[in-house]
Amino acid sequence: MSADLGFWTLQALNALQLSMLLFLLSIGLTVIFGLMHFVNLAHGSLYALGAYFAASLAAVGGYWAGFFLAPVAVAGVGVLLYSGLIKRMRKSGPMAQVLVTFGLIFALLDLTRIIWGDLALAIEVPALLSGRVALLGVEYPAYRLFVIALGAAIFAALAFVLGRTQIGAMIRAGVDNDAMAACLGINVERLFFIVFCVGCALAGLAGAVAAPLLSVTPDMGLQILIPTLIVIVIGGLGSLKGAIAGSLIFGFVQTFGAVLAPQLASVLIYALLAAVLVIRPVGLFPAKG
Amino acid sequence: MFRHTPLRYAALVLLAAAALFQALTADYFGLEILTEILILAMLVLALDLVAGFGGMVSLCHGALLGVGAYGYAILTTKAGLAPPVAMGAAVAVTGIAGWIIGAVCARSHGIYFIMATLAFGQMAYSYVFEAPIFGGDDGLGGIERLDLTLIGLDLNDSRSFVFFCLAVLGAIYAACVLILNSGLGRSFCGVRHNEQRMRALGLTVWRVKADVFGLSGMIAGLAGVLAAQHTMYISPGLLSWTVSGEALVVVILGGLGTLVGPLVGAAAFVMLKHELSALTSYWHLVVGCLLIAVVMSRANGIFGWIEARWGARLERRLADTTRKPDPEEVMSDA
């Protein structure tokens, strides 16, 4: 029975680790959508870029150089995208945005292939986190625990910034009613820009964190995109609560589904999404009631 | 509402003539490309029917195509049905699948509709990918083509198969025009313009949406059946969301809501793809940049641009005052 319990603990930790990775990605996407009503399908490509930057930087300056600098580099790419494309696409309908960012996916996919080649890259887990840790009766890789802790820390930091600081209040006001916020003297444009860059940086961070766990390939952005979209649609667009709830639901359904009903696992999550959309078309915790 | 302008007739005649010329003169490789164009054209007509005229921007049409293809493959290879019966059954199954998806998603709008259809498409994809009966990621092979020797056509010959596809595409185009000009099609266009008003007029909006989506699904299913017959081998990649995305790209490059435009788009897309992949393996980069340029230019694709440029002049000369929806309106409505 104790072995059984250990097995479930292990699965729960796996689910938690997947959830946290998805949370890092979906929070950027969801707040960008909530604030700017902009659907950025290229968010997954930014995550892939983050992984590639991390791989290149890790080869030069070790893992931590990649970990800290990759998000900065991806935020830089975000600045370019924002001033080049996204600023002009803000007022268009969702279909035009979906298409432009779909074009960006194509373009970024091939750019990564041109720069880094088709072969998968790998990063070593840093020495500090390479061991295993005994936790709740199971041995668990320290690096995966680090991912969980990082996700929780980012969640706590974002909850604090959004809920307790002035800039958080401004962002919430912008999500709720951007015209009114602008009338009250908030520079909504600049706010958009900052949020977009932070979202990009978080996507880059997710890429850098995921790089040692998965292999770094050009299509990793496409693979993560659908789960991320599912997370934000289940959770409800634009809210921190929705992103964390959606990530946890996805992580646990996916992991435990694979254990309990392997044939149905992949269909299960899509069925759940369809059910959420039918019953609550705006998701579980939408930013606007 | 859909209307044939002189420009559209001219484009149709030109396209048909080009396809016939190619079908009569091309070598094997040219015929294969032409078949690919024709099958893609069927899929994008199905997508244009719902996206261009009803604002239902679907990201599950690739999956519907796959349902048709797999339905046909399973019914002929595993259940041993005769190809014509299997074709009919596969198209019917895809139509029902489309109807259900349309009915479930009818309440969603904008980005939620896109996401919901994406979810259904991915559901089908991952089911086919994992289920052993569908051959998993190995796919299914040994698919027969339709036997038309009764009327003297051997479809195993690629030239005959091209003519068959051309005939089917012509029939599908005619069916789309008929659907759009029927009461159902007019209600469907009305729903896009003002859903509330249509509801106030006593229309069951979700039924209209589901019906047209089901018809569109049947067309996509037929395209899938022909795709399966063309390659005689199918894999789950057919259902992947990138196929739906590409179909949407083709509709946009060609001209949303024009029916003729997507045909132009399909021809341009497949030829561009083959020309570019001969030159470089990074053809996605070019297509991506082209797509961004087309959407940002705010023209309604290649054909929409031609219509805006020359259509108006022709129109004025023929003194026809019926108004066309402008591309801006169509783009912002979805």
Coordinates of C-alpha atoms in Angstrom, one line a residue:
Chain A
M1 CA 0.0 0.0 0.0
S2 CA 2.9 2.4 0.8
A3 CA 4.4 1.7 -2.6
D4 CA 1.0 2.5 -4.1
L5 CA 0.9 5.7 -2.1
G6 CA 4.3 6.6 -3.4
F7 CA 3.2 6.0 -6.9
W8 CA 0.3 8.4 -6.5
T9 CA 2.6 11.0 -4.9
L10 CA 4.9 10.7 -7.8
Q11 CA 2.1 11.2 -10.3
A12 CA 0.8 14.2 -8.3
L13 CA 4.3 15.8 -8.4
N14 CA 4.5 15.1 -12.1
A15 CA 1.1 16.7 -12.7
L16 CA 2.1 19.7 -10.6
Q17 CA 5.3 20.2 -12.5
L18 CA 3.5 20.1 -15.9
S19 CA 0.9 22.5 -14.4
M20 CA 3.6 25.0 -13.4
L21 CA 5.2 24.9 -16.8
L22 CA 1.9 25.6 -18.4
F23 CA 1.1 28.3 -15.9
L24 CA 4.3 30.2 -16.9
L25 CA 3.2 30.2 -20.5
S26 CA -0.5 30.7 -20.1
I27 CA -0.3 33.6 -17.6
G28 CA 1.5 35.8 -20.2
L29 CA -1.0 34.8 -23.0
T30 CA -4.1 35.3 -20.8
V31 CA -3.1 38.7 -19.4
I32 CA -2.2 39.9 -22.9
F33 CA -5.6 38.8 -24.1
G34 CA -7.4 40.2 -21.2
L35 CA -5.8 43.6 -21.4
M36 CA -5.3 44.0 -25.2
H37 CA -7.9 41.6 -26.6
F38 CA -5.1 40.3 -28.7
V39 CA -4.8 36.6 -29.6
N40 CA -1.1 35.8 -29.8
L41 CA -0.8 32.4 -31.3
A42 CA 2.9 33.0 -31.6
H43 CA 3.3 32.8 -27.8
G44 CA 4.4 29.1 -28.2
S45 CA 7.1 30.2 -30.7
L46 CA 8.4 32.7 -28.1
Y47 CA 8.7 29.8 -25.7
A48 CA 10.7 27.8 -28.3
L49 CA 12.9 30.9 -28.8
G50 CA 13.4 31.0 -25.1
A51 CA 14.6 27.4 -25.1
Y52 CA 17.0 28.1 -27.9
F53 CA 18.4 31.2 -26.4
A54 CA 18.9 29.3 -23.1
A55 CA 20.6 26.4 -25.0
S56 CA 23.0 28.8 -26.7
L57 CA 23.7 30.9 -23.6
A58 CA 24.1 27.8 -21.5
A59 CA 26.8 26.6 -23.9
V60 CA 28.8 29.8 -23.3
G61 CA 28.0 30.8 -19.7
G62 CA 26.5 27.8 -18.0
Y63 CA 22.9 27.0 -17.1
W64 CA 22.2 30.1 -15.0
A65 CA 23.3 32.5 -17.8
G66 CA 20.7 30.9 -20.0
F67 CA 18.1 30.9 -17.2
F68 CA 18.5 34.6 -16.5
L69 CA 19.3 36.0 -19.9
A70 CA 16.9 34.0 -22.1
P71 CA 13.8 35.8 -20.8
V72 CA 15.5 39.1 -21.4
A73 CA 16.3 38.1 -24.9
V74 CA 12.8 36.9 -25.6
A75 CA 11.4 40.1 -24.1
G76 CA 13.7 41.9 -26.7
V77 CA 12.1 39.9 -29.5
G78 CA 8.7 40.9 -27.9
V79 CA 9.6 44.6 -28.2
L80 CA 10.4 44.1 -31.9
L81 CA 7.1 42.2 -32.5
Y82 CA 5.1 44.8 -30.6
S83 CA 6.5 47.8 -32.4
G84 CA 6.5 46.1 -35.8
L85 CA 3.3 44.2 -36.0
I86 CA 1.1 44.0 -32.9
K87 CA 0.6 47.7 -32.3
R88 CA -0.9 47.9 -35.8
M89 CA -3.1 44.8 -35.4
R90 CA -4.6 45.9 -32.1
K91 CA -7.8 47.2 -33.6
S92 CA -8.4 44.3 -36.0
G93 CA -10.9 41.5 -35.5
P94 CA -9.8 38.3 -33.9
M95 CA -9.5 36.5 -37.2
A96 CA -7.0 38.9 -38.6
Q97 CA -5.0 38.6 -35.4
V98 CA -5.1 34.8 -35.5
L99 CA -3.9 34.9 -39.0
V100 CA -1.0 37.3 -38.5
T101 CA 0.2 35.4 -35.5
F102 CA -0.2 32.2 -37.5
G103 CA 2.0 33.7 -40.1
L104 CA 4.5 34.6 -37.3
I105 CA 4.5 30.9 -36.2
F106 CA 5.5 29.9 -39.7
A107 CA 8.2 32.6 -39.9
L108 CA 9.7 32.0 -36.5
L109 CA 9.7 28.2 -36.9
D110 CA 11.8 28.5 -40.0
L111 CA 14.0 31.2 -38.5
T112 CA 14.9 28.9 -35.6
R113 CA 15.6 26.2 -38.2
I114 CA 17.9 28.5 -40.1
I115 CA 19.8 29.8 -37.1
W116 CA 20.0 26.6 -34.9
G117 CA 19.4 23.8 -37.5
D118 CA 17.0 20.9 -37.4
L119 CA 18.7 18.8 -34.9
A120 CA 17.5 18.7 -31.3
L121 CA 19.6 20.5 -28.7
A122 CA 20.0 19.5 -25.1
I123 CA 20.9 21.3 -22.0
E124 CA 22.5 19.8 -18.9
V125 CA 20.7 20.2 -15.6
P126 CA 22.9 22.5 -13.4
A127 CA 25.0 20.6 -10.8
L128 CA 23.2 22.2 -8.0
L129 CA 19.9 20.7 -9.0
S130 CA 21.0 17.4 -10.6
G131 CA 20.4 15.1 -7.7
R132 CA 17.2 13.5 -6.3
V133 CA 15.4 14.6 -3.2
A134 CA 13.5 12.4 -0.8
L135 CA 10.0 13.9 -0.4
L136 CA 6.9 12.4 1.1
G137 CA 8.3 8.9 0.9
V138 CA 9.4 9.2 -2.8
E139 CA 12.6 10.1 -4.6
Y140 CA 12.0 13.0 -6.9
P141 CA 14.4 14.8 -9.2
A142 CA 15.5 18.1 -7.7
Y143 CA 15.2 19.9 -11.0
R144 CA 11.5 19.1 -11.3
L145 CA 10.9 20.3 -7.7
F146 CA 12.7 23.5 -8.7
V147 CA 10.2 23.9 -11.6
I148 CA 7.3 23.5 -9.2
A149 CA 8.8 26.0 -6.7
L150 CA 9.6 28.5 -9.5
G151 CA 6.0 28.3 -10.8
A152 CA 4.6 28.8 -7.3
A153 CA 7.0 31.7 -6.7
I154 CA 6.0 33.4 -10.0
F155 CA 2.3 32.9 -9.1
A156 CA 2.8 34.4 -5.7
A157 CA 4.8 37.4 -7.1
L158 CA 2.1 38.0 -9.8
A159 CA -0.7 37.7 -7.3
F160 CA 1.1 40.3 -5.1
V161 CA 1.8 42.7 -8.0
L162 CA -1.7 42.4 -9.5
G163 CA -3.5 42.5 -6.3
R164 CA -1.6 44.8 -4.0
T165 CA 0.4 47.3 -6.0
Q166 CA -0.5 50.4 -7.9
I167 CA 0.6 49.0 -11.3
G168 CA -1.5 45.9 -10.6
A169 CA -4.5 48.1 -9.9
M170 CA -3.9 49.9 -13.2
I171 CA -3.6 46.6 -15.1
R172 CA -6.9 45.4 -13.5
A173 CA -8.6 48.6 -14.4
G174 CA -7.3 48.3 -18.0
V175 CA -8.6 44.7 -18.3
D176 CA -12.0 45.8 -16.8
N177 CA -12.5 48.8 -19.0
D178 CA -9.6 50.3 -21.0
A179 CA -11.5 53.4 -22.2
M180 CA -12.5 54.3 -18.7
A181 CA -8.9 53.6 -17.4
A182 CA -7.5 55.9 -20.1
C183 CA -10.0 58.6 -19.1
L184 CA -8.7 58.4 -15.5
G185 CA -5.2 59.3 -16.7
I186 CA -3.7 55.8 -17.0
N187 CA -1.4 55.5 -20.0
V188 CA -3.0 52.3 -21.3
E189 CA -0.8 52.1 -24.3
R190 CA 2.4 52.0 -22.2
L191 CA 0.7 49.5 -19.8
F192 CA -0.1 47.3 -22.8
F193 CA 3.5 47.5 -23.9
I194 CA 4.9 46.6 -20.4
V195 CA 2.5 43.7 -20.0
F196 CA 3.3 42.4 -23.4
C197 CA 7.0 42.4 -22.7
V198 CA 6.6 40.7 -19.3
G199 CA 4.4 38.1 -20.9
C200 CA 7.1 37.4 -23.5
A201 CA 9.7 37.2 -20.8
L202 CA 7.7 34.7 -18.9
A203 CA 7.3 32.6 -22.1
G204 CA 11.0 32.8 -22.6
L205 CA 11.5 31.8 -18.9
A206 CA 9.2 28.8 -19.5
G207 CA 11.3 27.8 -22.5
A208 CA 14.5 28.1 -20.6
V209 CA 13.1 26.0 -17.7
A210 CA 11.6 23.4 -20.0
A211 CA 14.8 23.0 -22.1
P212 CA 16.6 20.5 -19.7
L213 CA 13.4 18.5 -19.3
L214 CA 12.4 18.2 -23.0
S215 CA 14.7 18.3 -26.0
V216 CA 14.9 21.6 -27.7
T217 CA 13.4 21.2 -31.2
P218 CA 12.0 23.7 -33.7
D219 CA 8.4 22.4 -33.3
M220 CA 8.4 22.5 -29.5
G221 CA 6.4 25.8 -29.8
L222 CA 3.7 24.2 -31.9
Q223 CA 3.4 21.3 -29.4
I224 CA 2.9 23.5 -26.4
L225 CA 0.6 25.9 -28.1
I226 CA -2.5 23.8 -28.0
P227 CA -2.2 22.8 -24.3
T228 CA -1.7 26.5 -23.4
L229 CA -4.7 27.6 -25.4
I230 CA -6.8 24.9 -23.6
V231 CA -5.6 26.1 -20.3
I232 CA -6.6 29.7 -20.9
V233 CA -9.9 28.8 -22.4
I234 CA -10.8 26.4 -19.5
G235 CA -9.6 29.0 -17.0
G236 CA -11.2 32.0 -18.6
L237 CA -9.4 34.7 -20.5
G238 CA -7.6 37.5 -18.7
S239 CA -7.4 36.3 -15.1
L240 CA -4.6 35.0 -12.9
K241 CA -7.0 32.8 -11.1
G242 CA -8.2 31.3 -14.4
A243 CA -4.6 30.6 -15.6
I244 CA -3.6 28.8 -12.4
A245 CA -6.9 26.9 -12.2
G246 CA -6.7 25.9 -15.9
S247 CA -3.1 24.8 -15.6
L248 CA -3.8 22.7 -12.5
I249 CA -6.8 21.1 -14.2
F250 CA -4.9 20.4 -17.4
G251 CA -1.8 19.0 -15.5
F252 CA -3.8 16.7 -13.3
V253 CA -6.3 15.5 -16.0
Q254 CA -3.5 14.8 -18.4
T255 CA -1.2 13.0 -15.9
F256 CA -3.9 11.0 -14.1
G257 CA -5.8 10.3 -17.3
A258 CA -2.7 8.8 -18.8
V259 CA -2.3 6.5 -15.7
L260 CA -6.0 5.6 -15.2
A261 CA -7.4 5.4 -18.7
P262 CA -4.5 5.4 -21.2
Q263 CA -6.8 5.0 -24.2
L264 CA -8.9 7.9 -23.3
A265 CA -6.2 10.2 -21.9
S266 CA -5.7 12.5 -24.9
V267 CA -9.4 12.7 -25.7
L268 CA -10.4 13.4 -22.1
I269 CA -8.8 16.9 -22.0
Y270 CA -10.5 17.9 -25.2
A271 CA -13.8 16.6 -24.1
L272 CA -13.4 18.6 -20.8
L273 CA -12.6 21.7 -22.9
A274 CA -15.7 21.1 -25.1
A275 CA -17.8 20.6 -22.0
V276 CA -16.5 23.8 -20.4
L277 CA -17.2 25.8 -23.6
V278 CA -20.7 24.5 -23.8
I279 CA -21.6 25.0 -20.2
R280 CA -19.7 28.2 -19.5
P281 CA -18.6 29.6 -22.9
V282 CA -16.4 32.2 -21.2
G283 CA -14.4 29.8 -19.0
L284 CA -14.4 29.1 -15.3
F285 CA -12.9 32.4 -14.0
P286 CA -13.2 35.1 -16.6
A287 CA -11.7 38.5 -15.8
K288 CA -15.0 40.2 -16.5
G289 CA -18.0 38.7 -14.7
Chain B
M1 CA -25.5 36.7 -50.1
F2 CA -23.5 35.3 -52.9
R3 CA -23.8 36.8 -56.4
H4 CA -21.9 36.0 -59.6
T5 CA -20.4 39.2 -61.0
P6 CA -19.0 39.2 -64.6
L7 CA -15.5 39.3 -63.0
R8 CA -16.2 36.1 -61.1
Y9 CA -17.6 34.4 -64.2
A10 CA -14.4 35.4 -66.1
A11 CA -12.2 34.1 -63.3
L12 CA -14.1 30.8 -63.2
V13 CA -13.8 30.3 -66.9
L14 CA -10.1 31.2 -66.8
L15 CA -9.5 28.7 -63.9
A16 CA -11.5 26.0 -65.5
A17 CA -9.7 26.5 -68.8
A18 CA -6.3 26.4 -67.1
A19 CA -7.2 23.3 -65.2
L20 CA -8.4 21.5 -68.4
F21 CA -5.4 22.5 -70.3
Q22 CA -3.1 21.3 -67.5
A23 CA -5.1 18.1 -67.2
L24 CA -4.8 17.4 -71.0
T25 CA -1.1 18.3 -71.4
A26 CA 0.7 17.8 -68.1
D27 CA 3.1 15.0 -67.3
Y28 CA 2.7 12.7 -64.2
F29 CA 4.2 15.2 -61.8
G30 CA 2.0 18.1 -63.1
L31 CA -1.1 15.9 -62.8
E32 CA -0.2 15.0 -59.2
I33 CA 0.1 18.8 -58.4
L34 CA -3.2 19.5 -60.1
T35 CA -4.9 16.8 -58.1
E36 CA -3.5 18.3 -54.9
I37 CA -4.8 21.7 -56.0
L38 CA -8.3 20.3 -56.8
I39 CA -8.6 18.5 -53.4
L40 CA -7.4 21.5 -51.5
A41 CA -9.9 23.6 -53.5
M42 CA -12.7 21.4 -52.3
L43 CA -11.7 21.8 -48.7
V44 CA -11.3 25.6 -48.9
L45 CA -14.7 25.9 -50.6
A46 CA -16.2 24.1 -47.6
L47 CA -14.3 26.5 -45.3
D48 CA -15.3 29.6 -47.2
L49 CA -18.9 28.6 -47.1
V50 CA -19.0 28.8 -43.3
A51 CA -16.2 31.3 -42.6
G52 CA -16.8 33.8 -45.4
F53 CA -20.6 33.8 -45.4
G54 CA -21.5 33.0 -41.8
G55 CA -18.5 34.3 -39.9
M56 CA -17.9 30.8 -38.5
V57 CA -14.1 30.7 -38.6
S58 CA -13.5 27.0 -38.1
L59 CA -10.2 25.4 -37.2
C60 CA -11.6 21.9 -37.5
H61 CA -12.0 21.5 -41.2
G62 CA -8.7 19.6 -41.4
A63 CA -10.2 17.2 -38.9
L64 CA -13.4 16.9 -40.9
L65 CA -11.4 16.1 -44.0
G66 CA -9.6 13.5 -42.0
V67 CA -12.9 12.0 -40.7
G68 CA -14.0 11.6 -44.3
A69 CA -10.7 10.0 -45.3
Y70 CA -10.5 7.6 -42.4
G71 CA -14.2 6.8 -42.7
Y72 CA -13.7 5.8 -46.3
A73 CA -10.5 3.9 -45.6
I74 CA -12.0 1.9 -42.7
L75 CA -15.3 1.1 -44.5
T76 CA -13.5 -0.2 -47.6
T77 CA -10.5 -2.0 -46.0
K78 CA -11.9 -3.2 -42.7
A79 CA -15.7 -3.4 -43.3
G80 CA -15.3 -4.5 -46.9
L81 CA -18.0 -2.2 -48.3
A82 CA -18.0 -1.4 -52.0
P83 CA -16.3 2.0 -52.7
P84 CA -19.4 3.9 -53.9
V85 CA -21.3 2.9 -50.7
A86 CA -18.4 3.6 -48.5
M87 CA -18.0 7.1 -50.1
G88 CA -21.6 7.9 -49.4
A89 CA -21.4 6.6 -45.9
A90 CA -18.1 8.5 -45.2
V91 CA -19.6 11.8 -46.5
A92 CA -22.7 11.2 -44.4
V93 CA -20.7 10.5 -41.2
T94 CA -18.6 13.7 -41.8
G95 CA -21.8 15.7 -42.3
I96 CA -23.2 14.4 -39.0
A97 CA -20.0 15.2 -37.2
G98 CA -20.0 18.7 -38.8
W99 CA -23.6 19.2 -37.8
I100 CA -22.9 18.2 -34.2
I101 CA -19.8 20.5 -33.9
G102 CA -21.8 23.3 -35.5
A103 CA -24.7 22.8 -33.1
V104 CA -22.5 22.7 -30.0
C105 CA -20.4 25.7 -31.0
A106 CA -23.3 27.8 -32.4
R107 CA -23.5 29.9 -29.2
S108 CA -19.8 30.8 -29.2
H109 CA -18.4 33.8 -31.1
G110 CA -15.1 35.2 -32.2
I111 CA -12.1 33.7 -30.5
Y112 CA -14.2 31.3 -28.5
F113 CA -15.6 29.8 -31.6
I114 CA -12.2 29.4 -33.1
M115 CA -11.0 27.7 -29.9
A116 CA -14.0 25.5 -29.6
T117 CA -13.6 24.2 -33.2
L118 CA -9.9 23.7 -32.5
A119 CA -10.8 21.6 -29.5
F120 CA -13.1 19.3 -31.5
G121 CA -10.5 19.0 -34.3
Q122 CA -7.7 18.1 -31.8
M123 CA -10.1 15.6 -30.1
A124 CA -10.5 13.8 -33.4
Y125 CA -6.8 14.0 -34.1
S126 CA -5.7 12.6 -30.8
Y127 CA -8.3 9.8 -30.9
V128 CA -7.2 8.7 -34.4
F129 CA -3.6 9.0 -33.4
E130 CA -4.0 6.6 -30.4
A131 CA -6.8 4.2 -31.5
P132 CA -5.3 0.9 -32.8
I133 CA -8.2 0.4 -35.3
F134 CA -7.0 3.5 -37.2
G135 CA -3.5 2.2 -37.4
G136 CA -2.2 4.8 -34.9
D137 CA 0.6 7.0 -36.2
D138 CA 1.5 4.4 -38.9
G139 CA -1.7 5.3 -40.8
L140 CA -3.7 3.1 -43.1
G141 CA -2.7 1.9 -46.5
G142 CA -4.1 -0.1 -49.4
I143 CA -7.1 2.2 -50.1
E144 CA -8.9 1.5 -53.3
R145 CA -10.0 4.1 -55.8
L146 CA -13.6 4.3 -57.1
D147 CA -14.3 1.9 -60.0
L148 CA -15.7 3.9 -62.9
T149 CA -14.9 1.5 -65.7
L150 CA -18.7 1.3 -66.5
I151 CA -18.5 4.7 -68.0
G152 CA -15.1 4.0 -69.5
L153 CA -12.9 5.8 -66.9
D154 CA -10.0 4.0 -65.2
L155 CA -9.4 6.0 -62.1
N156 CA -6.1 4.3 -61.4
D157 CA -4.8 6.3 -64.3
S158 CA -3.8 9.7 -62.9
R159 CA -5.2 11.7 -65.9
S160 CA -8.6 10.1 -65.5
F161 CA -8.5 10.8 -61.7
V162 CA -7.8 14.4 -62.4
F163 CA -10.8 14.7 -64.6
F164 CA -12.9 12.9 -62.0
C165 CA -11.7 15.4 -59.3
L166 CA -12.4 18.3 -61.6
A167 CA -15.9 17.1 -62.1
V168 CA -16.4 16.7 -58.4
L169 CA -15.0 20.1 -57.7
G170 CA -17.4 21.6 -60.3
A171 CA -20.3 19.9 -58.6
I172 CA -19.2 21.1 -55.2
Y173 CA -18.9 24.7 -56.5
A174 CA -22.4 24.5 -57.9
A175 CA -23.7 23.0 -54.7
C176 CA -22.1 25.9 -52.7
V177 CA -23.8 28.4 -54.9
L178 CA -27.1 26.6 -54.6
I179 CA -26.8 26.4 -50.8
L180 CA -26.0 30.1 -50.6
N181 CA -28.9 31.1 -52.8
S182 CA -31.4 28.9 -51.0
G183 CA -33.5 30.1 -48.1
L184 CA -31.1 28.4 -45.7
G185 CA -28.1 30.2 -47.2
R186 CA -29.8 33.6 -47.1
S187 CA -30.7 33.0 -43.5
F188 CA -27.1 32.0 -42.8
C189 CA -25.8 35.3 -44.3
G190 CA -28.4 37.2 -42.3
V191 CA -27.2 35.6 -39.1
R192 CA -23.7 36.9 -39.8
H193 CA -25.0 40.4 -40.4
N194 CA -27.3 40.6 -37.4
E195 CA -27.9 37.6 -35.3
Q196 CA -30.4 39.3 -32.9
R197 CA -32.5 40.6 -35.7
M198 CA -32.7 37.1 -37.3
R199 CA -33.7 35.7 -33.9
A200 CA -36.4 38.4 -33.6
L201 CA -37.7 37.4 -37.0
G202 CA -38.4 34.0 -35.6
L203 CA -35.4 32.1 -36.9
T204 CA -33.8 29.3 -34.9
V205 CA -30.3 30.6 -35.2
W206 CA -28.4 27.6 -33.9
R207 CA -30.3 25.3 -36.3
V208 CA -29.3 27.4 -39.3
K209 CA -25.7 27.5 -38.2
A210 CA -25.6 23.8 -37.5
D211 CA -27.2 22.9 -40.9
V212 CA -24.8 24.9 -43.0
F213 CA -21.9 23.6 -40.9
G214 CA -23.1 20.1 -41.5
L215 CA -23.3 20.7 -45.3
S216 CA -19.8 22.2 -45.1
G217 CA -18.7 19.1 -43.2
M218 CA -20.1 16.9 -46.0
I219 CA -18.0 18.8 -48.6
A220 CA -14.9 18.6 -46.4
G221 CA -15.6 14.8 -46.0
L222 CA -15.9 14.4 -49.7
A223 CA -12.6 16.2 -50.1
G224 CA -11.1 13.7 -47.6
V225 CA -12.5 10.7 -49.4
L226 CA -10.8 11.9 -52.6
A227 CA -7.6 12.7 -50.7
A228 CA -7.6 9.1 -49.4
Q229 CA -8.2 7.8 -52.9
H230 CA -5.5 10.0 -54.3
T231 CA -2.7 9.0 -52.1
M232 CA -4.1 5.5 -51.3
Y233 CA -2.5 5.9 -47.9
I234 CA -3.6 8.1 -45.0
S235 CA -1.9 9.1 -41.7
P236 CA -3.2 11.1 -38.7
G237 CA -1.3 14.1 -39.9
L238 CA -4.3 14.8 -42.2
L239 CA -6.4 15.7 -39.1
S240 CA -3.8 18.0 -37.5
W241 CA -4.8 21.5 -36.7
T242 CA -2.1 22.9 -39.0
V243 CA -4.1 21.5 -42.0
S244 CA -7.0 23.5 -40.8
G245 CA -4.8 26.5 -40.3
E246 CA -3.4 26.1 -43.8
A247 CA -6.9 25.9 -45.3
L248 CA -7.7 29.1 -43.5
V249 CA -4.5 30.7 -44.9
V250 CA -5.5 29.6 -48.4
V251 CA -9.0 31.1 -47.9
I252 CA -7.5 34.4 -46.7
L253 CA -4.8 34.5 -49.4
G254 CA -7.5 34.0 -52.1
G255 CA -10.3 36.2 -50.8
L256 CA -12.7 35.4 -48.0
G257 CA -16.4 35.1 -48.9
T258 CA -15.9 35.1 -52.6
L259 CA -16.0 31.4 -53.4
V260 CA -13.9 32.1 -56.5
G261 CA -11.1 33.6 -54.4
P262 CA -10.3 30.5 -52.4
L263 CA -10.0 28.5 -55.7
V264 CA -7.4 31.1 -56.9
G265 CA -5.8 30.8 -53.4
A266 CA -5.6 27.0 -53.6
A267 CA -3.9 27.1 -56.9
A268 CA -1.5 29.8 -55.9
F269 CA -0.7 28.2 -52.5
V270 CA 0.1 24.7 -53.9
M271 CA 2.2 26.1 -56.8
L272 CA 4.0 28.4 -54.5
K273 CA 4.7 25.6 -52.1
H274 CA 6.1 23.4 -54.8
E275 CA 8.2 26.1 -56.4
L276 CA 9.5 27.3 -53.1
S277 CA 10.3 23.9 -51.7
A278 CA 12.3 23.2 -54.9
L279 CA 14.3 26.3 -54.1
T280 CA 14.6 26.2 -50.4
S281 CA 13.5 24.0 -47.5
Y282 CA 12.4 27.1 -45.6
W283 CA 9.2 27.8 -47.6
H284 CA 7.2 28.3 -44.5
L285 CA 9.1 31.5 -43.8
V286 CA 8.0 32.9 -47.2
V287 CA 4.4 31.8 -46.7
G288 CA 4.4 33.2 -43.2
C289 CA 5.7 36.6 -44.3
L290 CA 3.2 36.6 -47.3
L291 CA 0.3 35.9 -45.0
I292 CA 1.3 38.7 -42.6
A293 CA 1.6 41.1 -45.5
V294 CA -1.8 40.1 -47.0
V295 CA -3.6 40.5 -43.7
M296 CA -1.9 43.7 -42.8
S297 CA -2.6 45.2 -46.3
R298 CA -6.3 44.9 -45.4
A299 CA -7.1 43.8 -48.9
N300 CA -9.4 40.8 -49.0
G301 CA -6.8 38.4 -50.5
I302 CA -5.7 38.2 -54.1
F303 CA -9.1 37.9 -55.6
G304 CA -10.6 40.5 -53.2
W305 CA -7.9 42.9 -54.3
I306 CA -8.6 42.3 -58.0
E307 CA -12.3 42.8 -57.3
A308 CA -11.8 46.0 -55.5
R309 CA -9.5 47.3 -58.2
W310 CA -11.4 46.2 -61.4
G311 CA -14.7 44.9 -60.2
A312 CA -16.1 48.2 -59.3
R313 CA -15.3 49.7 -62.7
L314 CA -16.9 46.8 -64.5
E315 CA -19.8 47.0 -62.2
R316 CA -20.4 50.6 -62.8
R317 CA -20.3 50.1 -66.6
L318 CA -23.0 47.5 -66.3
A319 CA -25.0 49.8 -64.1
D320 CA -25.7 47.3 -61.3
T321 CA -26.2 48.9 -58.0
T322 CA -26.4 45.9 -55.6
R323 CA -23.9 46.5 -52.8
K324 CA -21.1 44.0 -52.0
P325 CA -19.9 43.7 -48.4
D326 CA -16.5 45.3 -48.3
P327 CA -13.5 43.2 -47.1
E328 CA -13.0 45.3 -44.0
E329 CA -16.4 44.4 -42.8
V330 CA -15.9 40.8 -43.5
M331 CA -12.5 40.7 -41.7
S332 CA -13.7 42.5 -38.6
D333 CA -16.9 40.5 -38.3
A334 CA -15.3 37.1 -37.6

